[in-house]
Amino acid sequence: MKKHILYIFLWISAIGFSQTSMVSADIETSNIRIGEQFSYKIVINETENVILPKLELQGLEVIDSAKVDTINNKLIQKYILTGFDSGAYYIPQQQIFIKNQAYLTDSLLINVATVAVDTTQIKKYPIKSIKKEPFVFDDFKIYIYLLIAALLIIGFWIYWFVIRKRKTQEEEPTYRALPPYEEAMYRLNELDEKLLWQNNKTKQYYSELTEIIRGYIERELKVPALEKTSDEIIETLKDFYDAKTIRTSQATIQKLKELFQEADLVKFAKSKPLALEIEEDRKDAEAIVGDLKPKIISKDDELE
């Protein structure tokens, strides 16, 4: 009987020794102050087929964990722990599997103490007034943006309603339109100063000469002469003459017809009139403008 008891005791001792020899846990210190850090180390006497547990603690916190080291055929896992509440806390047994067999580390006690403060050694200072923080850009950013937006709106308003309006008014022509006869005579004098036919620009000369007469007829007689052909203008003038709505003569209408024909020959048939003929056409143009007038209707005519 005593031998059996002795065998059982030796078997249990062998198992306990085997477990403690395979895994072990160690701490740097068992007494710390609040917030003080210490190291916790697990050592496994094996390097193959080892599964380490996830460290779970109560009252203590893991600050950091190092990479597993292999030294002398041993695995070493280090943790940095701390505690923020005073009291006594256990690091519980950690279950480690080695080749599918479980091993337990010892549980370890940690005492976390508060930091004693000697109030007699604390130097007292008078209460200071609240110090204002210096101003920074962000304090005024919204006001600066609003100011810029307001300036842009005001600037646009000034440009659109003041500067632009004034500029438009300045660009508007300030000259008065000349009466039809005065305008025609002014343009005929301008045409003389260009010296077109004298510089072999006869076609351009006759084009501008007939355009001046057409413009005069359009303004003076209210006829769209610039859009009509030469024949259409002559027929219209003949109708006006027969209806006695213009003050002119048949000779003037015939002279205008011949001037239009001469101009068409120069422009389309490349005719080259002599200088004497060109000067005569210029005189005829002035005579036509001076003789071709709308008839003023008197009260007696209206009664008739």
mmCIF file of C-alpha atoms in Angstrom:
data_model
loop_
_atom_site.group_PDB
_atom_site.id
_atom_site.type_symbol
_atom_site.label_atom_id
_atom_site.label_comp_id
_atom_site.label_asym_id
_atom_site.label_seq_id
_atom_site.Cartn_x
_atom_site.Cartn_y
_atom_site.Cartn_z
ATOM 1 C CA MET A 1 0.000 0.000 0.000
ATOM 2 C CA LYS A 2 2.746 2.425 0.880
ATOM 3 C CA LYS A 3 4.509 1.605 -2.370
ATOM 4 C CA HIS A 4 1.387 2.473 -4.401
ATOM 5 C CA ILE A 5 1.067 5.807 -2.646
ATOM 6 C CA LEU A 6 4.718 6.525 -3.268
ATOM 7 C CA TYR A 7 4.335 5.701 -7.009
ATOM 8 C CA ILE A 8 1.311 8.042 -7.340
ATOM 9 C CA PHE A 9 3.184 10.854 -5.582
ATOM 10 C CA LEU A 10 6.211 10.390 -7.831
ATOM 11 C CA TRP A 11 3.952 10.376 -10.971
ATOM 12 C CA ILE A 12 2.220 13.637 -9.994
ATOM 13 C CA SER A 13 5.579 15.216 -9.179
ATOM 14 C CA ALA A 14 6.944 14.119 -12.540
ATOM 15 C CA ILE A 15 3.967 15.668 -14.377
ATOM 16 C CA GLY A 16 4.320 18.958 -12.433
ATOM 17 C CA PHE A 17 8.046 19.080 -13.036
ATOM 18 C CA SER A 18 7.502 18.304 -16.712
ATOM 19 C CA GLN A 19 5.053 21.197 -17.087
ATOM 20 C CA THR A 20 7.202 23.685 -15.210
ATOM 21 C CA SER A 21 10.234 22.591 -17.140
ATOM 22 C CA MET A 22 8.531 23.073 -20.499
ATOM 23 C CA VAL A 23 6.996 26.553 -19.874
ATOM 24 C CA SER A 24 7.730 29.264 -17.367
ATOM 25 C CA ALA A 25 6.633 32.864 -16.719
ATOM 26 C CA ASP A 26 8.617 35.632 -15.093
ATOM 27 C CA ILE A 27 8.025 39.301 -14.201
ATOM 28 C CA GLU A 28 10.495 42.104 -13.767
ATOM 29 C CA THR A 29 8.948 43.186 -10.444
ATOM 30 C CA SER A 30 5.884 42.365 -8.413
ATOM 31 C CA ASN A 31 5.400 45.891 -7.020
ATOM 32 C CA ILE A 32 4.760 48.934 -9.213
ATOM 33 C CA ARG A 33 3.241 52.391 -8.900
ATOM 34 C CA ILE A 34 0.220 53.515 -10.908
ATOM 35 C CA GLY A 35 1.219 53.980 -14.538
ATOM 36 C CA GLU A 36 4.647 52.395 -14.077
ATOM 37 C CA GLN A 37 5.584 49.815 -16.702
ATOM 38 C CA PHE A 38 7.140 46.390 -16.189
ATOM 39 C CA SER A 39 8.039 43.397 -18.337
ATOM 40 C CA TYR A 40 6.312 40.016 -18.353
ATOM 41 C CA LYS A 41 8.138 37.129 -20.045
ATOM 42 C CA ILE A 42 7.025 33.650 -21.119
ATOM 43 C CA VAL A 43 9.742 31.068 -21.890
ATOM 44 C CA ILE A 44 9.007 27.816 -23.788
ATOM 45 C CA ASN A 45 11.638 25.100 -23.938
ATOM 46 C CA GLU A 46 10.601 24.100 -27.413
ATOM 47 C CA THR A 47 10.661 25.811 -30.822
ATOM 48 C CA GLU A 48 8.421 23.627 -32.991
ATOM 49 C CA ASN A 49 4.641 23.265 -33.027
ATOM 50 C CA VAL A 50 4.137 25.912 -30.311
ATOM 51 C CA ILE A 51 0.877 27.913 -30.004
ATOM 52 C CA LEU A 52 0.998 30.963 -27.735
ATOM 53 C CA PRO A 53 -2.191 32.273 -26.129
ATOM 54 C CA LYS A 54 -3.679 35.749 -26.428
ATOM 55 C CA LEU A 55 -2.809 37.475 -23.195
ATOM 56 C CA GLU A 56 -5.970 38.344 -21.224
ATOM 57 C CA LEU A 57 -5.636 40.368 -18.033
ATOM 58 C CA GLN A 58 -7.885 41.978 -15.428
ATOM 59 C CA GLY A 59 -6.800 45.262 -13.832
ATOM 60 C CA LEU A 60 -3.653 45.350 -15.927
ATOM 61 C CA GLU A 61 -3.096 46.483 -19.512
ATOM 62 C CA VAL A 62 -0.730 45.391 -22.268
ATOM 63 C CA ILE A 63 1.292 48.391 -23.500
ATOM 64 C CA ASP A 64 3.407 46.540 -26.054
ATOM 65 C CA SER A 65 4.474 43.051 -27.106
ATOM 66 C CA ALA A 66 7.780 42.150 -28.696
ATOM 67 C CA LYS A 67 8.371 39.732 -31.512
ATOM 68 C CA VAL A 68 8.940 36.129 -30.404
ATOM 69 C CA ASP A 69 12.665 35.425 -30.013
ATOM 70 C CA THR A 70 14.413 32.068 -30.400
ATOM 71 C CA ILE A 71 17.414 31.661 -28.104
ATOM 72 C CA ASN A 72 19.166 28.364 -27.316
ATOM 73 C CA ASN A 73 16.261 26.264 -28.646
ATOM 74 C CA LYS A 74 13.798 28.285 -26.542
ATOM 75 C CA LEU A 75 10.959 30.593 -27.524
ATOM 76 C CA ILE A 76 10.739 33.819 -25.539
ATOM 77 C CA GLN A 77 7.711 36.120 -25.680
ATOM 78 C CA LYS A 78 7.966 39.464 -23.882
ATOM 79 C CA TYR A 79 5.177 41.886 -22.948
ATOM 80 C CA ILE A 80 5.210 45.361 -21.448
ATOM 81 C CA LEU A 81 2.400 45.750 -18.876
ATOM 82 C CA THR A 82 1.121 48.484 -16.586
ATOM 83 C CA GLY A 83 -1.748 49.246 -14.217
ATOM 84 C CA PHE A 84 -3.751 52.429 -13.741
ATOM 85 C CA ASP A 85 -5.765 51.431 -10.674
ATOM 86 C CA SER A 86 -4.244 50.635 -7.309
ATOM 87 C CA GLY A 87 -4.695 47.139 -5.932
ATOM 88 C CA ALA A 88 -3.409 43.570 -6.184
ATOM 89 C CA TYR A 89 -3.864 41.815 -9.505
ATOM 90 C CA TYR A 90 -3.005 38.349 -10.779
ATOM 91 C CA ILE A 91 -1.556 37.552 -14.132
ATOM 92 C CA PRO A 92 -3.467 34.295 -14.618
ATOM 93 C CA GLN A 93 -2.024 31.056 -15.831
ATOM 94 C CA GLN A 94 -1.440 31.080 -19.587
ATOM 95 C CA GLN A 95 -2.251 27.918 -21.524
ATOM 96 C CA ILE A 96 0.385 27.058 -24.136
ATOM 97 C CA PHE A 97 0.141 24.191 -26.612
ATOM 98 C CA ILE A 98 3.313 22.333 -27.515
ATOM 99 C CA LYS A 99 2.879 19.589 -30.099
ATOM 100 C CA ASN A 100 -0.877 19.497 -29.331
ATOM 101 C CA GLN A 101 -0.284 19.146 -25.615
ATOM 102 C CA ALA A 102 -1.378 21.882 -23.179
ATOM 103 C CA TYR A 103 0.970 23.391 -20.614
ATOM 104 C CA LEU A 104 0.202 26.058 -18.000
ATOM 105 C CA THR A 105 2.409 28.826 -16.668
ATOM 106 C CA ASP A 106 2.337 29.933 -13.047
ATOM 107 C CA SER A 107 0.028 32.767 -12.038
ATOM 108 C CA LEU A 108 1.855 35.832 -10.753
ATOM 109 C CA LEU A 109 0.738 38.540 -8.296
ATOM 110 C CA ILE A 110 1.273 42.244 -9.064
ATOM 111 C CA ASN A 111 0.751 44.960 -6.483
ATOM 112 C CA VAL A 112 -0.129 48.394 -7.935
ATOM 113 C CA ALA A 113 0.350 51.207 -5.414
ATOM 114 C CA THR A 114 -0.675 54.837 -5.567
ATOM 115 C CA VAL A 115 1.976 57.560 -5.643
ATOM 116 C CA ALA A 116 2.182 59.254 -2.300
ATOM 117 C CA VAL A 117 2.066 63.012 -2.518
ATOM 118 C CA ASP A 118 3.556 65.129 0.247
ATOM 119 C CA THR A 119 1.308 68.175 0.269
ATOM 120 C CA THR A 120 3.594 69.923 2.753
ATOM 121 C CA GLN A 121 6.321 70.116 0.121
ATOM 122 C CA ILE A 122 4.096 71.597 -2.581
ATOM 123 C CA LYS A 123 4.807 75.230 -3.199
ATOM 124 C CA LYS A 124 1.684 77.332 -3.391
ATOM 125 C CA TYR A 125 1.250 79.977 -6.068
ATOM 126 C CA PRO A 126 -1.359 82.704 -6.353
ATOM 127 C CA ILE A 127 -4.280 82.052 -8.681
ATOM 128 C CA LYS A 128 -3.535 83.538 -12.063
ATOM 129 C CA SER A 129 -6.112 85.222 -14.251
ATOM 130 C CA ILE A 130 -7.256 83.537 -17.424
ATOM 131 C CA LYS A 131 -4.753 84.159 -20.193
ATOM 132 C CA LYS A 132 -6.217 84.781 -23.609
ATOM 133 C CA GLU A 133 -4.846 82.837 -26.545
ATOM 134 C CA PRO A 134 -3.233 84.889 -29.330
ATOM 135 C CA PHE A 135 -5.357 85.457 -32.409
ATOM 136 C CA VAL A 136 -4.640 83.312 -35.453
ATOM 137 C CA PHE A 137 -5.779 83.471 -39.071
ATOM 138 C CA ASP A 138 -8.579 80.942 -38.525
ATOM 139 C CA ASP A 139 -10.215 83.335 -36.042
ATOM 140 C CA PHE A 140 -10.786 85.890 -38.809
ATOM 141 C CA LYS A 141 -10.997 83.593 -41.851
ATOM 142 C CA ILE A 142 -14.778 83.740 -42.247
ATOM 143 C CA TYR A 143 -14.797 87.544 -41.921
ATOM 144 C CA ILE A 144 -12.014 87.905 -44.505
ATOM 145 C CA TYR A 145 -13.889 85.708 -46.981
ATOM 146 C CA LEU A 146 -17.096 87.689 -46.444
ATOM 147 C CA LEU A 147 -15.208 90.961 -46.949
ATOM 148 C CA ILE A 148 -13.638 89.717 -50.202
ATOM 149 C CA ALA A 149 -17.045 88.554 -51.472
ATOM 150 C CA ALA A 150 -18.605 91.923 -50.593
ATOM 151 C CA LEU A 151 -15.797 93.818 -52.362
ATOM 152 C CA LEU A 152 -16.222 91.671 -55.480
ATOM 153 C CA ILE A 153 -19.966 92.309 -55.537
ATOM 154 C CA ILE A 154 -19.469 96.061 -55.053
ATOM 155 C CA GLY A 155 -16.759 96.142 -57.736
ATOM 156 C CA PHE A 156 -18.991 94.291 -60.197
ATOM 157 C CA TRP A 157 -21.885 96.643 -59.419
ATOM 158 C CA ILE A 158 -19.707 99.718 -59.982
ATOM 159 C CA TYR A 159 -18.369 98.336 -63.280
ATOM 160 C CA TRP A 160 -21.746 97.196 -64.626
ATOM 161 C CA PHE A 161 -23.869 100.178 -63.673
ATOM 162 C CA VAL A 162 -21.351 103.052 -63.689
ATOM 163 C CA ILE A 163 -18.186 102.421 -65.732
ATOM 164 C CA ARG A 164 -19.835 100.275 -68.407
ATOM 165 C CA LYS A 165 -22.776 102.695 -68.771
ATOM 166 C CA ARG A 166 -20.427 105.665 -69.015
ATOM 167 C CA LYS A 167 -18.274 103.844 -71.565
ATOM 168 C CA THR A 168 -21.354 102.987 -73.645
ATOM 169 C CA GLN A 169 -22.480 106.586 -73.553
ATOM 170 C CA GLU A 170 -19.036 107.746 -74.649
ATOM 171 C CA GLU A 171 -19.007 105.292 -77.537
ATOM 172 C CA GLU A 172 -22.386 106.464 -78.825
ATOM 173 C CA PRO A 173 -21.956 108.787 -81.808
ATOM 174 C CA THR A 174 -22.423 112.416 -80.886
ATOM 175 C CA TYR A 175 -22.627 113.736 -84.448
ATOM 176 C CA ARG A 176 -25.937 114.706 -86.019
ATOM 177 C CA ALA A 177 -27.057 113.177 -89.293
ATOM 178 C CA LEU A 178 -26.791 115.553 -92.245
ATOM 179 C CA PRO A 179 -29.802 116.156 -94.483
ATOM 180 C CA PRO A 180 -29.809 113.949 -97.603
ATOM 181 C CA TYR A 181 -28.642 116.666 -99.999
ATOM 182 C CA GLU A 182 -25.822 117.868 -97.727
ATOM 183 C CA GLU A 183 -24.679 114.306 -97.089
ATOM 184 C CA ALA A 184 -24.627 113.548 -100.841
ATOM 185 C CA MET A 185 -22.596 116.677 -101.613
ATOM 186 C CA TYR A 186 -20.204 115.907 -98.755
ATOM 187 C CA ARG A 187 -19.635 112.370 -100.062
ATOM 188 C CA LEU A 188 -19.145 113.649 -103.653
ATOM 189 C CA ASN A 189 -16.411 115.992 -102.429
ATOM 190 C CA GLU A 190 -14.807 113.136 -100.511
ATOM 191 C CA LEU A 191 -14.889 111.046 -103.680
ATOM 192 C CA ASP A 192 -13.094 113.832 -105.592
ATOM 193 C CA GLU A 193 -10.330 113.911 -102.965
ATOM 194 C CA LYS A 194 -9.641 110.189 -103.341
ATOM 195 C CA LEU A 195 -8.452 110.660 -106.959
ATOM 196 C CA LEU A 196 -9.620 107.175 -107.871
ATOM 197 C CA TRP A 197 -10.032 107.475 -111.651
ATOM 198 C CA GLN A 198 -6.829 109.518 -111.835
ATOM 199 C CA ASN A 199 -5.049 106.430 -110.401
ATOM 200 C CA ASN A 200 -6.626 103.954 -112.823
ATOM 201 C CA LYS A 201 -9.372 102.937 -110.362
ATOM 202 C CA THR A 202 -12.234 103.865 -112.675
ATOM 203 C CA LYS A 203 -14.395 100.867 -111.722
ATOM 204 C CA GLN A 204 -14.208 101.738 -108.026
ATOM 205 C CA TYR A 205 -14.877 105.397 -108.828
ATOM 206 C CA TYR A 206 -18.145 104.658 -110.690
ATOM 207 C CA SER A 207 -19.233 102.187 -108.020
ATOM 208 C CA GLU A 208 -18.947 104.823 -105.315
ATOM 209 C CA LEU A 209 -20.455 107.530 -107.538
ATOM 210 C CA THR A 210 -23.621 105.555 -108.232
ATOM 211 C CA GLU A 211 -23.806 104.400 -104.598
ATOM 212 C CA ILE A 212 -23.874 108.065 -103.472
ATOM 213 C CA ILE A 213 -26.786 108.783 -105.842
ATOM 214 C CA ARG A 214 -28.638 105.635 -104.718
ATOM 215 C CA GLY A 215 -28.176 106.599 -101.067
ATOM 216 C CA TYR A 216 -29.508 110.076 -101.767
ATOM 217 C CA ILE A 217 -32.601 108.730 -103.549
ATOM 218 C CA GLU A 218 -33.244 106.253 -100.696
ATOM 219 C CA ARG A 219 -33.123 108.956 -98.023
ATOM 220 C CA GLU A 220 -34.745 111.793 -99.941
ATOM 221 C CA LEU A 221 -37.518 109.921 -101.763
ATOM 222 C CA LYS A 222 -37.923 107.042 -99.247
ATOM 223 C CA VAL A 223 -37.184 104.447 -101.932
ATOM 224 C CA PRO A 224 -35.015 101.325 -101.210
ATOM 225 C CA ALA A 225 -32.679 102.344 -104.020
ATOM 226 C CA LEU A 226 -29.671 100.466 -102.620
ATOM 227 C CA GLU A 227 -31.553 97.188 -103.073
ATOM 228 C CA LYS A 228 -33.028 97.900 -106.513
ATOM 229 C CA THR A 229 -31.440 97.537 -109.941
ATOM 230 C CA SER A 230 -30.728 100.567 -112.099
ATOM 231 C CA ASP A 231 -33.736 99.869 -114.330
ATOM 232 C CA GLU A 232 -36.049 99.479 -111.330
ATOM 233 C CA ILE A 233 -34.933 102.849 -109.957
ATOM 234 C CA ILE A 234 -35.567 104.569 -113.299
ATOM 235 C CA GLU A 235 -39.030 103.001 -113.602
ATOM 236 C CA THR A 236 -39.886 104.079 -110.046
ATOM 237 C CA LEU A 237 -38.801 107.663 -110.754
ATOM 238 C CA LYS A 238 -40.886 107.698 -113.943
ATOM 239 C CA ASP A 239 -43.914 106.548 -111.958
ATOM 240 C CA PHE A 240 -43.276 109.287 -109.370
ATOM 241 C CA TYR A 241 -42.941 111.845 -112.203
ATOM 242 C CA ASP A 242 -46.205 110.752 -113.808
ATOM 243 C CA ALA A 243 -47.913 110.884 -110.413
ATOM 244 C CA LYS A 244 -46.382 114.332 -109.845
ATOM 245 C CA THR A 245 -44.955 113.331 -106.450
ATOM 246 C CA ILE A 246 -41.410 114.504 -107.223
ATOM 247 C CA ARG A 247 -40.004 117.812 -108.404
ATOM 248 C CA THR A 248 -37.773 117.000 -111.353
ATOM 249 C CA SER A 249 -37.718 116.813 -115.139
ATOM 250 C CA GLN A 250 -37.656 114.036 -117.673
ATOM 251 C CA ALA A 251 -34.215 115.268 -118.721
ATOM 252 C CA THR A 252 -32.885 114.632 -115.209
ATOM 253 C CA ILE A 253 -34.343 111.113 -115.190
ATOM 254 C CA GLN A 254 -32.822 110.458 -118.616
ATOM 255 C CA LYS A 255 -29.455 111.812 -117.433
ATOM 256 C CA LEU A 256 -29.581 109.437 -114.424
ATOM 257 C CA LYS A 257 -30.401 106.533 -116.733
ATOM 258 C CA GLU A 258 -27.404 107.307 -118.955
ATOM 259 C CA LEU A 259 -25.141 107.635 -115.885
ATOM 260 C CA PHE A 260 -26.253 104.214 -114.610
ATOM 261 C CA GLN A 261 -25.654 102.707 -118.069
ATOM 262 C CA GLU A 262 -22.146 104.225 -118.222
ATOM 263 C CA ALA A 263 -21.352 102.878 -114.756
ATOM 264 C CA ASP A 264 -22.567 99.373 -115.713
ATOM 265 C CA LEU A 265 -20.336 99.416 -118.802
ATOM 266 C CA VAL A 266 -17.334 100.370 -116.678
ATOM 267 C CA LYS A 267 -18.059 97.795 -113.972
ATOM 268 C CA PHE A 268 -19.138 94.848 -116.111
ATOM 269 C CA ALA A 269 -17.892 95.480 -119.656
ATOM 270 C CA LYS A 270 -14.533 96.949 -118.626
ATOM 271 C CA SER A 271 -15.248 100.164 -120.536
ATOM 272 C CA LYS A 272 -12.681 102.923 -120.107
ATOM 273 C CA PRO A 273 -14.246 106.366 -120.545
ATOM 274 C CA LEU A 274 -12.105 109.400 -121.301
ATOM 275 C CA ALA A 275 -11.201 111.880 -118.597
ATOM 276 C CA LEU A 276 -13.552 114.444 -120.132
ATOM 277 C CA GLU A 277 -16.427 111.954 -120.013
ATOM 278 C CA ILE A 278 -15.697 111.092 -116.376
ATOM 279 C CA GLU A 279 -15.707 114.746 -115.400
ATOM 280 C CA GLU A 280 -18.994 115.218 -117.255
ATOM 281 C CA ASP A 281 -20.525 112.267 -115.382
ATOM 282 C CA ARG A 282 -19.374 113.846 -112.109
ATOM 283 C CA LYS A 283 -21.173 117.091 -112.991
ATOM 284 C CA ASP A 284 -24.279 115.168 -114.026
ATOM 285 C CA ALA A 285 -24.311 113.357 -110.656
ATOM 286 C CA GLU A 286 -24.264 116.653 -108.781
ATOM 287 C CA ALA A 287 -27.001 118.064 -111.050
ATOM 288 C CA ILE A 288 -29.182 114.988 -110.502
ATOM 289 C CA VAL A 289 -28.840 115.269 -106.720
ATOM 290 C CA GLY A 290 -29.706 118.962 -106.889
ATOM 291 C CA ASP A 291 -32.748 118.515 -109.158
ATOM 292 C CA LEU A 292 -34.288 115.318 -107.786
ATOM 293 C CA LYS A 293 -36.569 116.403 -104.912
ATOM 294 C CA PRO A 294 -39.862 115.245 -103.446
ATOM 295 C CA LYS A 295 -42.778 117.510 -104.280
ATOM 296 C CA ILE A 296 -44.132 119.525 -101.348
ATOM 297 C CA ILE A 297 -47.882 118.944 -101.187
ATOM 298 C CA SER A 298 -49.789 122.138 -100.489
ATOM 299 C CA LYS A 299 -53.223 122.412 -98.932
ATOM 300 C CA ASP A 300 -54.752 123.149 -102.340
ATOM 301 C CA ASP A 301 -53.307 119.922 -103.713
ATOM 302 C CA GLU A 302 -54.752 117.993 -100.766
ATOM 303 C CA LEU A 303 -58.213 119.454 -101.470
ATOM 304 C CA GLU A 304 -57.962 118.450 -105.098
#
